[in-house]
mmCIF file of C-alpha atoms in Angstrom:
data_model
loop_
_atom_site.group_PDB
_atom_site.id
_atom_site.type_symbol
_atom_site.label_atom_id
_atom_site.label_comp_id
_atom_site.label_asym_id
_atom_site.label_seq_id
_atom_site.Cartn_x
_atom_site.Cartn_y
_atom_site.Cartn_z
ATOM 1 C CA UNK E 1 84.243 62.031 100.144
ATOM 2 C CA UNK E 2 83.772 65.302 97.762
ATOM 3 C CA UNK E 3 80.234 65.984 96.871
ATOM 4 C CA UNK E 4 79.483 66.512 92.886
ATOM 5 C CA UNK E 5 78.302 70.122 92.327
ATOM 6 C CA UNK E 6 75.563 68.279 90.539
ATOM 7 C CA UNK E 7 74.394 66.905 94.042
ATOM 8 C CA UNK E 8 73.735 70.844 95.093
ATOM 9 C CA UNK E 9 72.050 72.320 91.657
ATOM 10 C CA UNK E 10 69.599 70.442 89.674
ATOM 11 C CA UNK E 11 71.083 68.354 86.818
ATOM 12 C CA UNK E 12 71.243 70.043 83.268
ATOM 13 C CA UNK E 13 71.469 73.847 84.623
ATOM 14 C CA UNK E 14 74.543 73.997 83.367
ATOM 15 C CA UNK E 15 74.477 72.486 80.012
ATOM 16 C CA UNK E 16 77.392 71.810 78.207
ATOM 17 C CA UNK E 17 79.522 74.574 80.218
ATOM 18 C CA UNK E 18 81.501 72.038 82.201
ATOM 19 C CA UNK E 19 83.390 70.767 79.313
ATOM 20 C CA UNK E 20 86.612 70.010 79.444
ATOM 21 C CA UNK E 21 89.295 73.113 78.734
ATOM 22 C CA UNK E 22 92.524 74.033 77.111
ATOM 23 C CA UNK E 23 93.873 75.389 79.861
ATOM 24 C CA UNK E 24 91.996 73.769 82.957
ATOM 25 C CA UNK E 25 91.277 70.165 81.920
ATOM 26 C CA UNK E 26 88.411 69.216 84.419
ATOM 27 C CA UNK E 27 85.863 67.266 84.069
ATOM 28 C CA UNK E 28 82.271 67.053 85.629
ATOM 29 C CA UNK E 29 83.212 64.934 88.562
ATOM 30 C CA UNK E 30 86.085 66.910 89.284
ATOM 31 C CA UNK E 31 83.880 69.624 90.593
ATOM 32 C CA UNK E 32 84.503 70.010 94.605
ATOM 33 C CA UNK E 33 81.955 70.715 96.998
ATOM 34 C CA UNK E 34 80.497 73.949 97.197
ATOM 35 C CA UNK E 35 79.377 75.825 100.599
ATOM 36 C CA UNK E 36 76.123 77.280 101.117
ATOM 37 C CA UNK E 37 77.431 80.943 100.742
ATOM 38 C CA UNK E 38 78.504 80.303 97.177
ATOM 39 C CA UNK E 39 75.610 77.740 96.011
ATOM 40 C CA UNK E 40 72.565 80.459 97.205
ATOM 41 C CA UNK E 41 74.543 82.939 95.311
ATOM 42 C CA UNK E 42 74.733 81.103 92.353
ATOM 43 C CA UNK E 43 70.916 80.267 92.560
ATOM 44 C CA UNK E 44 70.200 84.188 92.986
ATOM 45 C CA UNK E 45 72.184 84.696 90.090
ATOM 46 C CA UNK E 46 69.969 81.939 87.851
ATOM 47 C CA UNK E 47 66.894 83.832 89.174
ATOM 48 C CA UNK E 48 67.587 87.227 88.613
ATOM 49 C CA UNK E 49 68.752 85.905 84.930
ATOM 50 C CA UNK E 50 72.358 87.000 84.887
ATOM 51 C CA UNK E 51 73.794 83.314 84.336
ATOM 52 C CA UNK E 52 73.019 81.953 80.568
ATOM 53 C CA UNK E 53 76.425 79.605 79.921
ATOM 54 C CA UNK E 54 77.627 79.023 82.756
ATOM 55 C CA UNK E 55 80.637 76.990 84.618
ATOM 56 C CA UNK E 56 82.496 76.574 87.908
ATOM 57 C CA UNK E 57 86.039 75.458 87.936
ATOM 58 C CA UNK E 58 88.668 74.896 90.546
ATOM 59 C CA UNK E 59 91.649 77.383 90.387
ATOM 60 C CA UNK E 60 95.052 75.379 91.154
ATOM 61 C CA UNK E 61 97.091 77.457 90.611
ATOM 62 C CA UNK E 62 95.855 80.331 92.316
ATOM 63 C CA UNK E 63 95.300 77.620 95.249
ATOM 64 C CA UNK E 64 99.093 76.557 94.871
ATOM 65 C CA UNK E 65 100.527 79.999 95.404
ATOM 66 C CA UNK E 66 98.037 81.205 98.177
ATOM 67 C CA UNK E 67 98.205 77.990 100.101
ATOM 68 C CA UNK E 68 94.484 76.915 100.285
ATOM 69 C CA UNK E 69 91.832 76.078 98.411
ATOM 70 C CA UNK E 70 90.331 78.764 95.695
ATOM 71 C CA UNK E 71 87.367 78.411 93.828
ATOM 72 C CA UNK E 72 86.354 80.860 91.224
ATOM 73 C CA UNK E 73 82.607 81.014 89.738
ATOM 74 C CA UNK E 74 82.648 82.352 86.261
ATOM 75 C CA UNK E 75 79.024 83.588 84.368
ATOM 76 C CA UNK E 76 78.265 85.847 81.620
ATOM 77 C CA UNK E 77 75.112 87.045 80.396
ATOM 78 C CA UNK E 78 73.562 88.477 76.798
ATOM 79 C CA UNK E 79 75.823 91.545 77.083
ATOM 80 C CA UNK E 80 79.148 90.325 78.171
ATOM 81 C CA UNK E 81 81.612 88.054 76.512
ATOM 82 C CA UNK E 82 83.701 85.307 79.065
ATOM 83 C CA UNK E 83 86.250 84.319 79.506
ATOM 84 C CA UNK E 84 89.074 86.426 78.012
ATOM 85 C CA UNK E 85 87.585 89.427 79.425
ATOM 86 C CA UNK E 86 85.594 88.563 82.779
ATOM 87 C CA UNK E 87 83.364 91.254 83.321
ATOM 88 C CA UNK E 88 81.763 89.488 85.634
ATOM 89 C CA UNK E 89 83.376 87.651 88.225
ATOM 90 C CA UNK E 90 82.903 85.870 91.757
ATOM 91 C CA UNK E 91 86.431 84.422 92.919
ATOM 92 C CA UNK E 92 86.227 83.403 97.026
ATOM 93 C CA UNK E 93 89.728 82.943 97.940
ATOM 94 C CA UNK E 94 88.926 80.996 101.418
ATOM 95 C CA UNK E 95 85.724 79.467 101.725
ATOM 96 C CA UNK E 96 86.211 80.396 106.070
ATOM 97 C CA UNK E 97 86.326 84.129 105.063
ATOM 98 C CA UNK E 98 83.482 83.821 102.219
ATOM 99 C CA UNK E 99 81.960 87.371 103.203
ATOM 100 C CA UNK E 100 85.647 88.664 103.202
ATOM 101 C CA UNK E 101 86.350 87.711 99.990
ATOM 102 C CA UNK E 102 83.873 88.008 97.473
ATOM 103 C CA UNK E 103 84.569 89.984 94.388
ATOM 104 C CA UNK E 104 82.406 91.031 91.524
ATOM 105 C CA UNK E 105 83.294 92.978 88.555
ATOM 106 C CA UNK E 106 80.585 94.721 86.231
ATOM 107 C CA UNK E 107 82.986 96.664 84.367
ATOM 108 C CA UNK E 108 81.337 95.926 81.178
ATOM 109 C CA UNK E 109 77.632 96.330 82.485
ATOM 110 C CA UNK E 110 75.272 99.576 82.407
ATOM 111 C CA UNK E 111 72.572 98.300 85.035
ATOM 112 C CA UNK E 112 73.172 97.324 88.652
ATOM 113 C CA UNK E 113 69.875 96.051 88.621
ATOM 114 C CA UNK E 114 69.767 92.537 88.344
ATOM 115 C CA UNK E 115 72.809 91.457 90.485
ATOM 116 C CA UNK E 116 71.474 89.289 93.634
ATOM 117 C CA UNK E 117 71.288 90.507 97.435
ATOM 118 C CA UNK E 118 73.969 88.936 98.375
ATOM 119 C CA UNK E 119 76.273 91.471 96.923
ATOM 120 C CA UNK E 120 75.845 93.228 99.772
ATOM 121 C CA UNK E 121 78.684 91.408 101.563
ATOM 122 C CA UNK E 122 80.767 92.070 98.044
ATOM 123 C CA UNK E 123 83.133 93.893 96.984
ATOM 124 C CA UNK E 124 81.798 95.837 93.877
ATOM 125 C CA UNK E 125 83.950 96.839 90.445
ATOM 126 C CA UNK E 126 81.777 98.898 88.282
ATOM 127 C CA UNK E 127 82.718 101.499 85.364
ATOM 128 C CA UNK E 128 81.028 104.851 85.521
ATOM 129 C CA UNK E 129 81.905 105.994 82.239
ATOM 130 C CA UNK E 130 79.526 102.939 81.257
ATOM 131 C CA UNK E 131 76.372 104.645 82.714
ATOM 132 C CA UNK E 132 74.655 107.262 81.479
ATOM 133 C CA UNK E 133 72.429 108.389 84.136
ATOM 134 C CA UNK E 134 72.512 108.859 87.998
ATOM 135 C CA UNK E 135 73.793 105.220 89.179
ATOM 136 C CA UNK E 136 71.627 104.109 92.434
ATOM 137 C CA UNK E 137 73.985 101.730 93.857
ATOM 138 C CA UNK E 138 73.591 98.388 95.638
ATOM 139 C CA UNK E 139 73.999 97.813 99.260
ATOM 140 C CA UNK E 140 77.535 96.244 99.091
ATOM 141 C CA UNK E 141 80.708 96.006 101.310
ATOM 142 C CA UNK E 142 83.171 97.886 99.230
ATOM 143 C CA UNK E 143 83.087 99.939 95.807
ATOM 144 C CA UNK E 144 85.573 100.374 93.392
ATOM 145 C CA UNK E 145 85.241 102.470 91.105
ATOM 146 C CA UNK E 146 86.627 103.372 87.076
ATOM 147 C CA UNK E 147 85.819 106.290 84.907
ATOM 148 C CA UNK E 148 84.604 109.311 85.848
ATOM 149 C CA UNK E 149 81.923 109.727 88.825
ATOM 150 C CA UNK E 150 79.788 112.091 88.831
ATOM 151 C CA UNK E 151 77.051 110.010 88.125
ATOM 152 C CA UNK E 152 77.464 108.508 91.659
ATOM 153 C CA UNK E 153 75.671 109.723 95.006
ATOM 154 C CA UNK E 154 77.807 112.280 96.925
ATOM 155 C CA UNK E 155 77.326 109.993 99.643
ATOM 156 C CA UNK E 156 78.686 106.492 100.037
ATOM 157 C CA UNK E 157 78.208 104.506 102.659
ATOM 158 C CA UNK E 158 80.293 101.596 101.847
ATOM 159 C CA UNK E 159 84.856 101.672 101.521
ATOM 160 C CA UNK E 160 85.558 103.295 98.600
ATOM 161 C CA UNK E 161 88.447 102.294 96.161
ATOM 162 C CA UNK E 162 89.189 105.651 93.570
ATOM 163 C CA UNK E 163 91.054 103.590 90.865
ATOM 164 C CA UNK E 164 91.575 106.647 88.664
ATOM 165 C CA UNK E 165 91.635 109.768 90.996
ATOM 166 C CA UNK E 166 92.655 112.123 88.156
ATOM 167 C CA UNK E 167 89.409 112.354 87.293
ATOM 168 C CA UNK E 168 87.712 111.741 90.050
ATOM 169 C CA UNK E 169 88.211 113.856 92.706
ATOM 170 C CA UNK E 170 85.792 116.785 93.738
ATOM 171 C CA UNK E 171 82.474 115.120 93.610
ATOM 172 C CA UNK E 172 82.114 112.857 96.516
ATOM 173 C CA UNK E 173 80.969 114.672 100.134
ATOM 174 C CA UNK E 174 81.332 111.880 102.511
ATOM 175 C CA UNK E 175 82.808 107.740 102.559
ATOM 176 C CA UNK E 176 81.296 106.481 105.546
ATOM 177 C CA UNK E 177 84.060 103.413 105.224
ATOM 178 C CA UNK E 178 87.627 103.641 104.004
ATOM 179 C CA UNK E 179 88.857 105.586 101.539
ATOM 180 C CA UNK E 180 91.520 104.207 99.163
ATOM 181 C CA UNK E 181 93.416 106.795 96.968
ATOM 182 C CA UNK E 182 96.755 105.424 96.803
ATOM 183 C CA UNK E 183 99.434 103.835 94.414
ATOM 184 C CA UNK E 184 97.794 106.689 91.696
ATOM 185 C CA UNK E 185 100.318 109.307 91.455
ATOM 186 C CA UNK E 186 98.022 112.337 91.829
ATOM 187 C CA UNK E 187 99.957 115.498 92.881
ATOM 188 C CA UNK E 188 97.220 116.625 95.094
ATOM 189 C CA UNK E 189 94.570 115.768 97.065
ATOM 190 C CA UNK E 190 91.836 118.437 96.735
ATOM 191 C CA UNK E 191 88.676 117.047 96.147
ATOM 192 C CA UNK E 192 89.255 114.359 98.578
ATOM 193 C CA UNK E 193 85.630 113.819 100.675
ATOM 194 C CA UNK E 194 85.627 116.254 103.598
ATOM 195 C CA UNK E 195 85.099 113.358 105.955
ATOM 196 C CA UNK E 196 85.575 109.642 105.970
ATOM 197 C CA UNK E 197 83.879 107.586 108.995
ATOM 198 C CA UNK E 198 86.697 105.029 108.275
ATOM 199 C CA UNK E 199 90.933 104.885 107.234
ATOM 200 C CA UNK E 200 91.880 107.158 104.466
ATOM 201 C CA UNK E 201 94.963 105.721 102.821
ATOM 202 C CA UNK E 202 96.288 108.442 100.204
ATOM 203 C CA UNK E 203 100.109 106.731 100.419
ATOM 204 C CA UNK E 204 102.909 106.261 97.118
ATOM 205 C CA UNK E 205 101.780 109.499 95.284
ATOM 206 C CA UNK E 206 103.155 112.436 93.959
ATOM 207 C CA UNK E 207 101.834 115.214 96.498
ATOM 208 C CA UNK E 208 104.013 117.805 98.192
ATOM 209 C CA UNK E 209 101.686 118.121 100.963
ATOM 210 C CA UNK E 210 98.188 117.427 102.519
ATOM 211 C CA UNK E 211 96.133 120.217 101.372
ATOM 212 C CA UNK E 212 92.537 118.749 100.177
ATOM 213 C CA UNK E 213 92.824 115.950 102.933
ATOM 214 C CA UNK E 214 89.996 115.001 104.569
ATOM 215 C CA UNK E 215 89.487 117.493 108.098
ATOM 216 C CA UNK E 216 88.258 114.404 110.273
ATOM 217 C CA UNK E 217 89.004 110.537 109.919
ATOM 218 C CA UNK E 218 87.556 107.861 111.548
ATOM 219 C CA UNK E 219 90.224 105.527 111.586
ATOM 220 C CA UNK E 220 93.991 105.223 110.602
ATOM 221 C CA UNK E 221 95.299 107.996 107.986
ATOM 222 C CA UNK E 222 98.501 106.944 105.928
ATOM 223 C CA UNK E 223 99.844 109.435 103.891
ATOM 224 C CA UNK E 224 103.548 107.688 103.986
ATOM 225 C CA UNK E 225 106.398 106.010 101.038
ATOM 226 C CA UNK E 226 106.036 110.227 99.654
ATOM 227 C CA UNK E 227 109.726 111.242 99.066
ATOM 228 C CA UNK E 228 107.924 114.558 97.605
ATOM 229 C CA UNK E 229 105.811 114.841 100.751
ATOM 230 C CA UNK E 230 107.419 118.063 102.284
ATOM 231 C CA UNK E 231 104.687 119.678 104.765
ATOM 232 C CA UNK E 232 101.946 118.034 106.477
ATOM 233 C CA UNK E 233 99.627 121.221 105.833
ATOM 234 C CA UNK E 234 96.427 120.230 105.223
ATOM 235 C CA UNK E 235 96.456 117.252 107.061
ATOM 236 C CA UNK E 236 93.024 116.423 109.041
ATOM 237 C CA UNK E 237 92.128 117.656 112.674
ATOM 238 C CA UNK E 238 91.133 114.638 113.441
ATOM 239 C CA UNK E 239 92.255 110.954 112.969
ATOM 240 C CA UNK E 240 90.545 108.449 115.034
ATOM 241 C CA UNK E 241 93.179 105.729 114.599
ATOM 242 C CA UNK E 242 97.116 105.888 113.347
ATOM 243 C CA UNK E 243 98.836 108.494 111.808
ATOM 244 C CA UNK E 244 101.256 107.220 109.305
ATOM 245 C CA UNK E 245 103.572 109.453 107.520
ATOM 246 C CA UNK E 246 107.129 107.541 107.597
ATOM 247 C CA UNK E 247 109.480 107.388 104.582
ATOM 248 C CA UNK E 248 108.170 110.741 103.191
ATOM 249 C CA UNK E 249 110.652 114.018 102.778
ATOM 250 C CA UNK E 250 109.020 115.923 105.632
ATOM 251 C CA UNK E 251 111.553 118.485 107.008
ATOM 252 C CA UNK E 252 109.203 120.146 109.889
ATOM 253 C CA UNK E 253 106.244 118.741 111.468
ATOM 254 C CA UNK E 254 104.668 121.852 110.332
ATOM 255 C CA UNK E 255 100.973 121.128 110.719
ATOM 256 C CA UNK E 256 99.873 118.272 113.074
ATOM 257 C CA UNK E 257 96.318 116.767 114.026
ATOM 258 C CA UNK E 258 94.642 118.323 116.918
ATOM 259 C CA UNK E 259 93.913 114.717 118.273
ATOM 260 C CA UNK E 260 95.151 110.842 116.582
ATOM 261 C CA UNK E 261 93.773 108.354 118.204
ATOM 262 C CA UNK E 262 96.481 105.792 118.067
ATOM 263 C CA UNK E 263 99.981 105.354 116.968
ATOM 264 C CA UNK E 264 102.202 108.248 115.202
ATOM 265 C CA UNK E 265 104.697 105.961 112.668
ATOM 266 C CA UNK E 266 107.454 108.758 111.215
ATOM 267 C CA UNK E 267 109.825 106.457 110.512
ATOM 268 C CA UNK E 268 112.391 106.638 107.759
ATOM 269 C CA UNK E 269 111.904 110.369 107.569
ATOM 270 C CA UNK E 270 115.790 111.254 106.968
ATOM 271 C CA UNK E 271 115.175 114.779 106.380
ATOM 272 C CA UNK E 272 113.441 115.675 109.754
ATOM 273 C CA UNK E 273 115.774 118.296 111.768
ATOM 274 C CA UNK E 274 113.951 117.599 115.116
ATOM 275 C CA UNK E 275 110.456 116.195 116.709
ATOM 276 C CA UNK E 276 109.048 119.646 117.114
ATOM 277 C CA UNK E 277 105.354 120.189 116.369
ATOM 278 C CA UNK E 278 104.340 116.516 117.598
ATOM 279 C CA UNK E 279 101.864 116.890 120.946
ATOM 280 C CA UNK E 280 103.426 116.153 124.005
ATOM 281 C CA UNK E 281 100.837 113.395 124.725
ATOM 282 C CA UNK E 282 101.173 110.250 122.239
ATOM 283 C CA UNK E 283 97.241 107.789 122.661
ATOM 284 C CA UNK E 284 99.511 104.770 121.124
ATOM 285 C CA UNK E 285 103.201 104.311 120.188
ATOM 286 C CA UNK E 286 105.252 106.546 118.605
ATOM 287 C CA UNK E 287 107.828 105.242 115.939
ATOM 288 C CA UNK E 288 110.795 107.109 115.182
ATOM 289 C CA UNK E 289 112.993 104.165 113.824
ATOM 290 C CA UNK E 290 115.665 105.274 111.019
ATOM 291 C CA UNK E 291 114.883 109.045 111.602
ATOM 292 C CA UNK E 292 117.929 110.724 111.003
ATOM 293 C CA UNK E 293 117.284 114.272 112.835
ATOM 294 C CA UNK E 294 119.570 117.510 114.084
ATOM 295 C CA UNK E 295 118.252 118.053 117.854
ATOM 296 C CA UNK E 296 116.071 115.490 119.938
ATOM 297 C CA UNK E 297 113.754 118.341 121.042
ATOM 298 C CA UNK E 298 109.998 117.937 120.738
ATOM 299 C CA UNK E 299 110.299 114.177 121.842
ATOM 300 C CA UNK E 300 106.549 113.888 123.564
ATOM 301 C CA UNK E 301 106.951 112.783 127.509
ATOM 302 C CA UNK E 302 103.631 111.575 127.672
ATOM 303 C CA UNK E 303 103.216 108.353 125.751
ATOM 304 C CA UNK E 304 100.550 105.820 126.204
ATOM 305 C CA UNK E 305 102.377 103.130 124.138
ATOM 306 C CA UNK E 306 106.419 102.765 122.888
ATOM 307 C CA UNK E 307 108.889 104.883 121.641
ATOM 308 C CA UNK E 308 110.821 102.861 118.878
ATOM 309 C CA UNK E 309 113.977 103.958 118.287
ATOM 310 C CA UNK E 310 116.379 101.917 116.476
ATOM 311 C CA UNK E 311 118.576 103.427 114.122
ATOM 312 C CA UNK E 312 117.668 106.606 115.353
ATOM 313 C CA UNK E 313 120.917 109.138 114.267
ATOM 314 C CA UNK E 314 121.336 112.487 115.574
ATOM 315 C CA UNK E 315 123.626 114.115 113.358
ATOM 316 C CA UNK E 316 124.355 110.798 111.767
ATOM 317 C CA UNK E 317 125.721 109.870 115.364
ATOM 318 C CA UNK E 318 124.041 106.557 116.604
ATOM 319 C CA UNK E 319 121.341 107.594 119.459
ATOM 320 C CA UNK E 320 121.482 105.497 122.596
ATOM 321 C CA UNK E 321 118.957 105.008 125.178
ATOM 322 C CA UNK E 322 121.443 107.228 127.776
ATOM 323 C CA UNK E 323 121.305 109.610 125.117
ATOM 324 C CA UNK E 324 117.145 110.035 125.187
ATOM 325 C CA UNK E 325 116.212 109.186 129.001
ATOM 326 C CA UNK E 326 119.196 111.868 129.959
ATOM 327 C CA UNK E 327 116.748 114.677 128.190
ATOM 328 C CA UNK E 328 113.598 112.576 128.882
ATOM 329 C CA UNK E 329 113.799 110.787 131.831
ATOM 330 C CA UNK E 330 109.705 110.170 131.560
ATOM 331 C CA UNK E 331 110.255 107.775 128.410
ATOM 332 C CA UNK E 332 112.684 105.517 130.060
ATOM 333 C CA UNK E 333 109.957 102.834 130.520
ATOM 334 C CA UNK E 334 108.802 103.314 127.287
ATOM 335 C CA UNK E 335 111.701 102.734 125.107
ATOM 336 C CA UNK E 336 112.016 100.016 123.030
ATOM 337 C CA UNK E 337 113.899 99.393 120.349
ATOM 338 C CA UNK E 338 111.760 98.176 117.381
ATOM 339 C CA UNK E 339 108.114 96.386 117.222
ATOM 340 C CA UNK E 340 109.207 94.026 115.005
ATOM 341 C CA UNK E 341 112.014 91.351 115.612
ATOM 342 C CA UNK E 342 114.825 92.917 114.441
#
């Protein structure tokens, strides 16, 4: 049997906010159980005084469409307005992956100061432009961030989302999570932190190559789905994870990492005339799937992982495995034909 929400949070802290809506029609007993993640942050929230008229509600739809259960905890305080324009916002999309999933938005706020501890395993939405002095930031998982950021600390320790890059690049030193700059459309990256402890993901924009790039990454670097991407100059000495750069208009591997850590993924780069400029020694697999090149030379011997090849073309000629292991008979354990189940 469902427990009431009432049955968690003492009866009449939520006034008349649970009445019944337009466009959600539930009523008070209609309110599902609520784990202990959500119901202490709700209580922080009451303490600190960010929840005035409040109300939690069950989103269907969104539950419909993502297969499981979603619940969604709305609040606004004296200086926002809910719920056409949600400021504010908690929505846990699996109740499992609570810490995973947590998401609050402050857009409309100019103090961090009140929002609970537990934002800490959060990801964070704030507005620079809405500050007007240095912002000291809460402990959180991730940051995203709008407007321009100079009021931030050239340091961040958390993943860091640039939502307008434009105007935002040149200030921060150092992510020590991931760095997401991607889907944006910039036409270059400089200004881009000089090192990120995690993945840098700088994919779908308008550069022509990597100049600005972070020199050392942590984790994976994708810099791939770039028809303009011509030259990998720029691109860091060091990636600790996977190097992506497939479906981009690269015509020479011109400028490759000193060390990546894990897979090289170069597929769907039609324009490449030959593998020359990759190491010889691959850490993880190598995927050269839909490559449509003029010579086979600069194929690495020495790889750790697979070499996935299918559609390869060399001169728009089908490439067979006789065709690679006759040139490199060291990669005829390693060839495979794609990693997915094609």
């Amino acid at each position: 049997m469902l427990k009431k929400f009432s049955e968690f949070i003492a009866e009449g802290m939520w006034g008349s906010a649970l009445r019944r809506s337009n466009t959600n029609e539930l009523r008070k007993e209609e309110i599902v159980h609520l784990d202990i993640p959500i119901k202490e942050w709700v209580k922080q929230c009451i303490r600190g005084g960010l929840l005035k008229d409040q109300k939690i509600y069950v989103d269907r739809e969104r539950s419909k469409k993502m297969g499981f259960k979603c619940y969604k905890v709305n609040f606004v305080s004296s200086q926002v307005i809910f719920p056409d324009n949600i400021p504010i916002e908690v929505t846990v999309d699996s109740i499992s992956n609570f810490n995973k999933n947590l998401y609050v938005s402050v857009k409309n706020m100019n103090t961090l100061e009140r929002l609970p501890d537990v934002i800490e395993d959060a990801h964070l939405i704030i507005d620079c432009d809405k500050f007007n002095n240095h912002i000291k930031l809460p402990k959180c998982k991730q940051l995203e961030v709008l407007g321009n950021i100079s009021n931030l600390p050239k340091r961040i320790e958390c993943d860091l989302w640039l939502r307008e890059p434009s105007k935002q690049l040149g200030h921060i030193e150092y992510v020590g999570g991931d760095l997401y700059c991607c889907n944006s459309y910039i036409t270059s990256l400089v200004g881009l932190p000089k090192e990120v402890g995690g993945k840098v993901d700088v994919h779908n924009n308008k550069i022509t190559d990597l100049i600005g790039a972070p020199e050392k990454v942590g984790g994976d670097f994708n810099c791939s789905c770039m028809g303009g991407l011509k030259s990998l100059k720029g691109c860091p000495k060091y990636i600790g994870g996977n190097f992506s750069f497939f479906s981009t208009g690269i015509e020479e591997i011109d400028d490759f990492p000193d060390e990546v850590g894990g897979n090289v993924e170069l597929s769907g780069c039609c324009h490449l005339k030959s593998f020359k400029g990759l190491p010889n020694k691959i850490n993880g697999n190598l995927d050269i799937v839909y490559c449509n090149v003029e010579s086979l030379k600069g194929l690495p011997t020495d790889v750790n992982g697979y070499v996935y090849y299918k559609s390869l073309t060399l001169n728009n000629e089908p490439v067979s495995v006789s065709d690679i292991t006759e040139i490199y008979p060291e990669l005829s354990k390693h060839l495979k034909t794609s990693k997915y189940n094609w």
